[in-house]
Short mmCIF file of C-alpha atoms and ligand atoms in Angstrom, two decimals:
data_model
loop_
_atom_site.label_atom_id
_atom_site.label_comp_id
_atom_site.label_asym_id
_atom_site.label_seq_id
_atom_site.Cartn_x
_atom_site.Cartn_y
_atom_site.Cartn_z
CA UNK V 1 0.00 0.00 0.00
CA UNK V 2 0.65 3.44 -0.77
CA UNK V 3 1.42 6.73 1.50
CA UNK V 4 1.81 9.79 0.60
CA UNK V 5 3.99 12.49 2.71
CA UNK V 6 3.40 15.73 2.75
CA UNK V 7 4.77 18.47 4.56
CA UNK V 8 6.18 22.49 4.84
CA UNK V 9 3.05 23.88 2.73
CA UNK V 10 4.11 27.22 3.80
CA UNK V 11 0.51 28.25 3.01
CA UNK V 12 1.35 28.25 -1.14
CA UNK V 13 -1.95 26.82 -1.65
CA UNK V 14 -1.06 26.35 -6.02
CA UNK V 15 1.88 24.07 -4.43
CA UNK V 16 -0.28 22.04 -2.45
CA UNK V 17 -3.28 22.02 -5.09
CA UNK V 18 -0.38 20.48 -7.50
CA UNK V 19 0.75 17.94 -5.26
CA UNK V 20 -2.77 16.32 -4.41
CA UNK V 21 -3.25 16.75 -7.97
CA UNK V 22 -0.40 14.43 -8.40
CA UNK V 23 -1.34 12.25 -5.36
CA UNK V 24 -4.74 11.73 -7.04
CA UNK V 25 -3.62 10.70 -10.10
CA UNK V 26 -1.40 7.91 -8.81
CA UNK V 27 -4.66 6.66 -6.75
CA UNK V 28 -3.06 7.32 -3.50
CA UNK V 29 -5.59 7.29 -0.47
CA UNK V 30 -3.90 8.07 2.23
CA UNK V 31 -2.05 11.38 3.38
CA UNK V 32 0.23 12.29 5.91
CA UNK V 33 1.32 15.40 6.29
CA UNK V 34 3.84 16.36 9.47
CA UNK V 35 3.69 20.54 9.74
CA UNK V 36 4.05 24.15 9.04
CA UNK V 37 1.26 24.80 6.88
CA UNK V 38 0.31 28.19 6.62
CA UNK V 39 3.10 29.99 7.62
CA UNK V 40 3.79 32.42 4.11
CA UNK V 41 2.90 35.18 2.35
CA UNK V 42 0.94 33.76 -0.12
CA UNK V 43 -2.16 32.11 0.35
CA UNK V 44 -3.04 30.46 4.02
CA UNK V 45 -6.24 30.66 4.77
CA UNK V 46 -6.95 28.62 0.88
CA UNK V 47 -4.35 26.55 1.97
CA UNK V 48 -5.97 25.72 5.41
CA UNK V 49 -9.73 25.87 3.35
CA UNK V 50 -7.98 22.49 1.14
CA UNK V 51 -6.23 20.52 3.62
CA UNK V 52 -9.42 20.64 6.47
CA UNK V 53 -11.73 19.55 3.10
CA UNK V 54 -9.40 16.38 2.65
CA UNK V 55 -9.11 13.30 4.82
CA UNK V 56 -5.64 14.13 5.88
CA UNK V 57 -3.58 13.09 9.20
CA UNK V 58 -1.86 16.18 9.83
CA UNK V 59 0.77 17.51 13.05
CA UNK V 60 1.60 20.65 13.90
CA UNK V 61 4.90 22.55 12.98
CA UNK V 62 7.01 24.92 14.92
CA UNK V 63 5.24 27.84 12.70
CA UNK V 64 1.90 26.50 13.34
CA UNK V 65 2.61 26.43 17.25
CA UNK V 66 3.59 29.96 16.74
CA UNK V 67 0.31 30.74 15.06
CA UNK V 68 -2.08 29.50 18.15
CA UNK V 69 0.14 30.54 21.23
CA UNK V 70 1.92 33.71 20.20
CA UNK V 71 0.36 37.02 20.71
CA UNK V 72 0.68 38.66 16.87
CA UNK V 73 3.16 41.05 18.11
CA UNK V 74 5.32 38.52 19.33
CA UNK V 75 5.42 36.95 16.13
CA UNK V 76 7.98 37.25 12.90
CA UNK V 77 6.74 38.86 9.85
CA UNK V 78 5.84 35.71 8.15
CA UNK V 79 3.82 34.35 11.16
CA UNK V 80 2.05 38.12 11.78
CA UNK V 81 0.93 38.08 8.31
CA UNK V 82 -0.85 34.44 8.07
CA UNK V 83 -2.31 35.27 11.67
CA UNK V 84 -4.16 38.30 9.92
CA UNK V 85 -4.88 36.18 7.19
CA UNK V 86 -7.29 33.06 8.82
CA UNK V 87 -10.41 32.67 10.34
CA UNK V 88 -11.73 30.94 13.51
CA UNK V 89 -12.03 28.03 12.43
CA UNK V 90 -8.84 27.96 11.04
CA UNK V 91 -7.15 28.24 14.43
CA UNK V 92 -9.55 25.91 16.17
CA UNK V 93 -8.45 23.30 13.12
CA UNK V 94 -4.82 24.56 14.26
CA UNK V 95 -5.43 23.46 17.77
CA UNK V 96 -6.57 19.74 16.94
CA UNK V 97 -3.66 19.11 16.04
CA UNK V 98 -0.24 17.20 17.80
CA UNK V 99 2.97 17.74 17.67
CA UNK V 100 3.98 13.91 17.20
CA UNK V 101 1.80 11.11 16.33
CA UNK V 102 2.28 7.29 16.21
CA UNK V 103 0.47 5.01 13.02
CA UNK V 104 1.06 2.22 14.72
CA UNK V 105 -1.22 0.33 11.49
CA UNK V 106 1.20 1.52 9.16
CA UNK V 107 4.62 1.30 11.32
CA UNK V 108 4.87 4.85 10.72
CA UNK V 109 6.16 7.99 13.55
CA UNK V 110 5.55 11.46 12.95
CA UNK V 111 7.17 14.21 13.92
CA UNK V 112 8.03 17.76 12.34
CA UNK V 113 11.37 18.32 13.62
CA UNK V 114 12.81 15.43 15.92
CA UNK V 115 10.71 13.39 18.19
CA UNK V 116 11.58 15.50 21.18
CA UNK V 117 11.09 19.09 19.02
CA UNK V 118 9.85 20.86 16.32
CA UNK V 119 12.96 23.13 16.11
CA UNK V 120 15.80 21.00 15.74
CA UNK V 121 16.90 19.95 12.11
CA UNK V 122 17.28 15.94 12.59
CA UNK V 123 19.15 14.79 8.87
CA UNK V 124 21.18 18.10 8.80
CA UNK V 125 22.70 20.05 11.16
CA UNK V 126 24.59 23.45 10.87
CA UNK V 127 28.44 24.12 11.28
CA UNK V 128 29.09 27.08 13.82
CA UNK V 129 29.35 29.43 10.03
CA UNK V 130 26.09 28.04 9.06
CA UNK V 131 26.68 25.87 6.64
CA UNK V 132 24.04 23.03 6.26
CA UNK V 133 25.57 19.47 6.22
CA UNK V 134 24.13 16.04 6.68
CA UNK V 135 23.57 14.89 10.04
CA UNK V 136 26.77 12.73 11.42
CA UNK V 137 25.66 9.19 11.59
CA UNK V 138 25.79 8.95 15.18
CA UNK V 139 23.27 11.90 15.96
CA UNK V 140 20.52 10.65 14.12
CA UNK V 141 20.71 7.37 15.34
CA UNK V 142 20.28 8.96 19.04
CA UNK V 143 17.78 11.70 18.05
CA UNK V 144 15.45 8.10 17.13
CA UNK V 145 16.32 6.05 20.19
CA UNK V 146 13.50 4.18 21.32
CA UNK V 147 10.78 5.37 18.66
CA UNK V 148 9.11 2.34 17.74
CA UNK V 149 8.57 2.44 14.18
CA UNK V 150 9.34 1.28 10.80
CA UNK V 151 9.33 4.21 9.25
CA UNK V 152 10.24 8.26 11.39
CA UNK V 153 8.96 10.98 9.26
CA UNK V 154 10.50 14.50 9.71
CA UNK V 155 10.40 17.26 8.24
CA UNK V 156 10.99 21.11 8.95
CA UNK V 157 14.07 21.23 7.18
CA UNK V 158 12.92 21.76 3.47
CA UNK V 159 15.09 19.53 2.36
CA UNK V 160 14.09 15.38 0.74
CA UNK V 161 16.14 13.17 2.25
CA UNK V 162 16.03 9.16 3.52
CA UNK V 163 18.68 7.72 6.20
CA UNK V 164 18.34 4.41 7.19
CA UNK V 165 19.29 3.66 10.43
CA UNK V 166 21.72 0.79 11.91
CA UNK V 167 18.90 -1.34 12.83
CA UNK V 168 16.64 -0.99 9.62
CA UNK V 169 14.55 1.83 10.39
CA UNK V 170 14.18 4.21 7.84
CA UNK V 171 13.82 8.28 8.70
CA UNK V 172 12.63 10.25 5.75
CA UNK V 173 12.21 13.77 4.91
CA UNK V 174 9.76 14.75 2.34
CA UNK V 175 11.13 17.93 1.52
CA UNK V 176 8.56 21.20 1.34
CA UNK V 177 5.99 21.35 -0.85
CA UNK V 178 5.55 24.93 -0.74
CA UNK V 179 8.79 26.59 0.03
CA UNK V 180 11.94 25.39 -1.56
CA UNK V 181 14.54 28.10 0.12
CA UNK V 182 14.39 30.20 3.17
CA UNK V 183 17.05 31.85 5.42
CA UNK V 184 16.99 31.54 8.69
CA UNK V 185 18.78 33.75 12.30
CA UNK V 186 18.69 30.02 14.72
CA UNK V 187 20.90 28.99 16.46
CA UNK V 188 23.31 31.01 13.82
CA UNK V 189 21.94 32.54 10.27
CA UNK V 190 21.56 29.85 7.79
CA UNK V 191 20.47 29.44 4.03
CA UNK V 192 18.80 26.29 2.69
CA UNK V 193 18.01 26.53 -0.74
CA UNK V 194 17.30 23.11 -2.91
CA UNK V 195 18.26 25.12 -6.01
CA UNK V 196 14.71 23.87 -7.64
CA UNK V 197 11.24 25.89 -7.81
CA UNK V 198 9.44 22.13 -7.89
CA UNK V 199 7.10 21.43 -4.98
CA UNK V 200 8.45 18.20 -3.11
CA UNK V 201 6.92 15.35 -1.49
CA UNK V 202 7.24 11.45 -1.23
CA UNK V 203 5.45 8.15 -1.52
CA UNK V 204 6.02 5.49 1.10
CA UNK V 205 5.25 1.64 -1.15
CA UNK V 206 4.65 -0.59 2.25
CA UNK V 207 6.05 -3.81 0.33
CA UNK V 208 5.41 -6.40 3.32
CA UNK V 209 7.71 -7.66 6.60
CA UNK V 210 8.08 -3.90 7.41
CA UNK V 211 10.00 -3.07 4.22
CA UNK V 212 9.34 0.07 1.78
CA UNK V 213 10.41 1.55 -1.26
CA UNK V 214 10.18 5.47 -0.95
CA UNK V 215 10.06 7.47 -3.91
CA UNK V 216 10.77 11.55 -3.90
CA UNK V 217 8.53 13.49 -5.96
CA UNK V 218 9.12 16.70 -7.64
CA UNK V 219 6.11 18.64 -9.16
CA UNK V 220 6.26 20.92 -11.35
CA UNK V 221 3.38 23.75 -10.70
CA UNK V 222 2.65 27.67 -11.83
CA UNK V 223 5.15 28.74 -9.22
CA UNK V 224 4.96 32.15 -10.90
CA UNK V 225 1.50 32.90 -9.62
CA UNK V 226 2.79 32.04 -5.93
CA UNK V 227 5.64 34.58 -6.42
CA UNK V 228 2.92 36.99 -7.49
CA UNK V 229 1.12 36.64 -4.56
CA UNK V 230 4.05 36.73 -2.29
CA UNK V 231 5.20 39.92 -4.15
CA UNK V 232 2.12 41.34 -4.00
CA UNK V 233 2.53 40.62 -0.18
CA UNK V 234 5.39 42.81 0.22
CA UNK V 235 7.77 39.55 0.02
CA UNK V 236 10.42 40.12 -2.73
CA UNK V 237 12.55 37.50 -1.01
CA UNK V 238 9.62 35.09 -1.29
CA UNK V 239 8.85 35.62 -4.78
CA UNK V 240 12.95 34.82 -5.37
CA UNK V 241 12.28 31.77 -3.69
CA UNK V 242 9.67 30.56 -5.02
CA UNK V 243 10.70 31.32 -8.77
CA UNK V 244 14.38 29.70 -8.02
CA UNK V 245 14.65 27.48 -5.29
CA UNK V 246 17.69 30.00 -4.24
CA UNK V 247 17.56 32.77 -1.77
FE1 LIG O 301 9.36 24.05 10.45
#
């Protein structure tokens, strides 16, 4: 069977209309999708309107945390605008949600950053200059300790990556499917740009005795209409971003 993973939506609602597009089309039924959703200047509260009209298990990400516990003045830019941008029911959707969850049907763990947080990067980390690097072997092996599952889903980091750890388990990063480079002042200023405008996701294939194949998908969509929005937002960086992949 068939999972799709989902995850960074960054409220670019054209990303995430493309991707379920795309999900559709391969006959996938079931969606997970682990966080940050409507953080962005472009569209969040038509982002929030398509993923609460789907059958979709959903956490929460560091931005969405942000959304339903910060005061708006307390919040970055990005965060300050979205706020202004939903409804009630958008927050009390917000507020269902957790920030881990165990599938224990389909061997699967979610989490947005690492099981313990939704801040930490868990397959890369950051040299003291801020380069971003792969995680060292060793630290992603004890960021999982004792999660029972087949499969750990992460994301938060933007960027599509699978590690498989020394005792089978797989962790996987879907990538974002609505923001493909930000920049970032914690714990030191960082870039992560996946040098591609494509919105990103993945498909889990559950092939039996807890083994999967995982494939990374890379959809194309009319990311110029999202850096219209974003522009017309007051978000030149955005708009770069979303037309690139770069900063
Ligand atoms: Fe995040």
């Amino acid at each position: 069977m068939k999972i799709a993973v989902i995850a960074d939506i960054h409220g670019n609602a054209p990303a995430l209309e493309a991707v379920l597009a795309d999900i559709d089309r391969q006959g996938i039924r079931d969606i997970v999708n682990l966080g940050d959703h409507l953080s962005g200047p472009i569209d969040p509260a038509s982002t929030a309107d398509l993923l609460m009209a789907r059958d979709i298990v959903s956490i929460r990400g560091n931005h969405d945390r942000a959304l339903i516990t910060l005061a708006p003045d307390e919040m970055i830019a990005t965060d300050r605008f979205t706020h202004a941008a939903l409804s009630d029911h958008h927050f009390a959707w917000l507020r269902t949600l957790a920030p881990t969850r165990h599938m224990d049907e389909h061997g699967l763990f979610l989490c947005h950053g690492t099981p313990e947080s939704d801040l930490v990067y868990w397959l890369e980390d950051l040299t003291p200059e801020g380069i971003v690097h792969r995680s060292d072997a060793s630290r992603i092996e004890r960021l999982g300790a004792g999660v029972m599952a087949s499969v750990l889903l992460c994301a938060h980091t933007h960027i599509p990556r699978l590690v498989t750890l020394s005792d089978g388990r797989i962790v996987l990063n879907p990538g974002s499917v609505g923001c493909p480079a930000y920049e970032d002042d914690e714990p030191v200023a960082h870039k992560v740009e996946t040098g591609t405008p494509h919105a990103s996701y993945a498909v889990i294939d559950k092939t039996g005795q807890g083994k999967a194949d995982v494939s990374f998908r890379l959809v194309a969509y009319d990311h110029a209409s999202a850096a219209r929005l974003a522009e017309r937002n007051g978000r030149p960086d955005w708009a770069r971003a979303l037309s690139t992949g770069w900063m």
